Amino acid sequence: MRPEILFPLFAPIASLKGVGPRVAPLLERLAGPIVRDVAFLIPHSLVRRTPALLSSAMDGQVMTFEVVIDSHQPARSKAQPLRMRVSDPTGFMTLVFFGRFGDQIEQRHPVGAKRIISGKVEDDKYGRQMVHPDYMVAAEKRDEIPELEAIYPATEGLPPRRVRTFALEALERAPELPEWQDAAWLRQERFPGWREALARLHNPESEADLSPTSGHYRRLAYDELLAQQLAMAQRKAERRKEPAAKIAPSETAAKIRADLPFAFTGAQERALAEIRADLAAGERMSRLIQGDVGSGKTVVAMCAMADVAAGGAQSALMAPTEILARQHYETLSGPLTDHGVGVILLTGRDKGAGRAEKLRALASGAAKVAVGTHALFQADVAFDRLQLAVVDEQHRFGVSERQRLQTKGQAVHLLAMSATPIPRTLELTMYGDLDVSRIDEKPPGRTPVATRAAPMTRITEVESRLREAVAGGAQAFWICPLVSESELIDLKAAETRAAELKQTIGPSVGLIHGKLPAAAKDAVMAEFADGKLSVLVATTVVEVGVNVPNATIMVIEQAERFGLAQLHQLRGRVGRGRQESSCVLLYDPPLSETAQKRLDILRRTDDGFLIAETDLELRGGGDALGLKQSGFPDYVFADVLGPHRDLIAVAGDDARLIVGRDPDLKSERGKALRVLQELFDWKAGLGLRDAG
Ligand code: ADP
Ligand code: MG
């Protein structure tokens, strides 16, 4: 239940003065539905309203002047504005007023009156002017003009100054709240109390106060991170409390491994050992395996599934697309069925009698492993005894989808897999409620993909080399970027490229893109996998896990537009077989120094973790890694890719300590922390919290 002390902040925005039926939807779009959201708006700049001389007026600047009104020039028609000439000893300008209040304005500001005006100076063909000054007051009322004014984000119909008024009023509604931070930490960081920090945010005294590195800003960011980390730590602790089936390492898994034509890497051994420790503990597992495409995640998961099957129970492996599900099935079904573990593949394509038979096998327990897509958690799918859910590319599923799969059994263990390498520093923000195993070692015998960058001007050379390679039996991906706002324009570009390559290379050039229906995509992909197509032109739909071992060439156009992680994953499509592979990064010159460095990293290494880490360093902010699509949390204050990165680990440790000592948040600080959690709403917020 929400503590009463927060009621004013959780009141609807319509309760703010001046927020009526017209303004409310605008403000809601900008901030959110409740007063708290308005109090959490962040000013981005500062205007100084210190009077200057008209001779120093500059086009485009917000400036303040002390002037005398020289003359009025009333509007000649309704469409015309009222103009007013004003001057000081150094110059003059025109004030412009649109609307029907001309008479009142003339009366309020008669000729000869002294006024302080403040607003944006504009030079246009009529000369120097100011349209609707932000302020226009008599000299003795100069106090009404704030010397310093924070500028807020605005939206059509809601100018920054109105937003500021609402933000300040929302701040007024914010009560003093009990301190939830550790006193020693506050002193050490010289953080102000929460209310004071918020007040400072809305009443900056200098540009420095607007900086995310200022004390009060960091305090607010830390509050937010702690709220989130605490929610994750609690979630994890709760899951641990749930008793779940104990699963022991099996003979079946050992036999399967013995039959594999390779030995596990050290990293795979570690990951499997960690999973087995979880499964043997009698608590629900929630573990994520992070590792590059091809690092061997799936075979590790297969061993865990074999263990489950040996105990007479079932596993489900869910993939985001039909193609991926099919490939997983092809990898797993051989080794598993060879050792008596029944496997079925269930996707949206299964219909009628065939589907019914598969469902029977799951319900009876004849099938011990189900591989599939969303089809796995449909209402009529029932398992005999589901104990382990393996979710591939887990961020591509919604919370409820993962949950629906897990509700097909009792206290189902969760094993998630992700091929998006997350820098260590950011791991907690995304996976704070999961235990993470990293497979940071590639199976031996893989030749690194020879990577080079070339300007677009050399595209004909690249094309003719490609033609030779294809003549020799090679297969290639050619990636066209999504660059414009419009998918249609991007599609056009990809179509043009495909047509051009058909001219130079021949008819075996195919095209795949996001607008194709799923079945058509699968069909094109299948043709490429079967070698019927030699070149596959694609917008970025080339699915992360898709395996075409014979493909050895990857060409990426406008590589500078992609996130490094994405480039790395695309490159991971090749170099999967024994042959030498190559990757050409085509760019539009000139490259900025940073862009140059970014492409260089790819030439130097194929370690996804290192690449992600370096990219984070190089960009130092913004959505450097394309993380937003990977389910990265949307913070209000915390900029964890930038200046607040150092706070993540501290918040994580703090949260674990709190949950360890006071799991039900009953202590004095615990009660205050509950207020913090409510304030930030992390209970409803982060999807990953609900990973299982
Ligand atoms: P991921 O799921 O991480 O993309 P997979 O488990 O699908 O990786 O493995 C990719 C390919 O590498 C598969 O063909 C698999 O059989 C093979 N493989 C996995 N582990 C090893 C290893 N230790 N040594 C050699 N090949 C391996
Ligand atoms: Mg995979």
CSV table of C-alpha atoms in Angstrom, one decimal, residues 466-476 531 533-534 550-553 579:
chain,number,residue,atom,x,y,z
A,466,LEU,CA,32.6,-10.7,-54.3
A,467,ARG,CA,31.8,-11.9,-57.8
A,468,GLU,CA,35.0,-13.9,-57.9
A,469,ALA,CA,34.4,-15.4,-54.5
A,470,VAL,CA,30.9,-16.4,-55.4
A,471,ALA,CA,32.1,-18.0,-58.6
A,472,GLY,CA,34.4,-20.1,-56.4
A,473,GLY,CA,31.4,-21.3,-54.3
A,474,ALA,CA,31.4,-18.8,-51.5
A,475,GLN,CA,28.3,-17.4,-49.9
A,476,ALA,CA,27.9,-13.8,-48.6
A,531,GLY,CA,23.1,-22.8,-50.8
A,533,LEU,CA,21.2,-18.3,-53.0
A,534,SER,CA,24.8,-17.2,-52.9
A,550,ASN,CA,29.1,-22.0,-45.6
A,551,ALA,CA,28.6,-18.2,-45.5
A,552,THR,CA,32.1,-16.7,-45.3
A,553,ILE,CA,31.7,-13.1,-46.4
A,579,GLN,CA,37.0,-21.8,-44.0
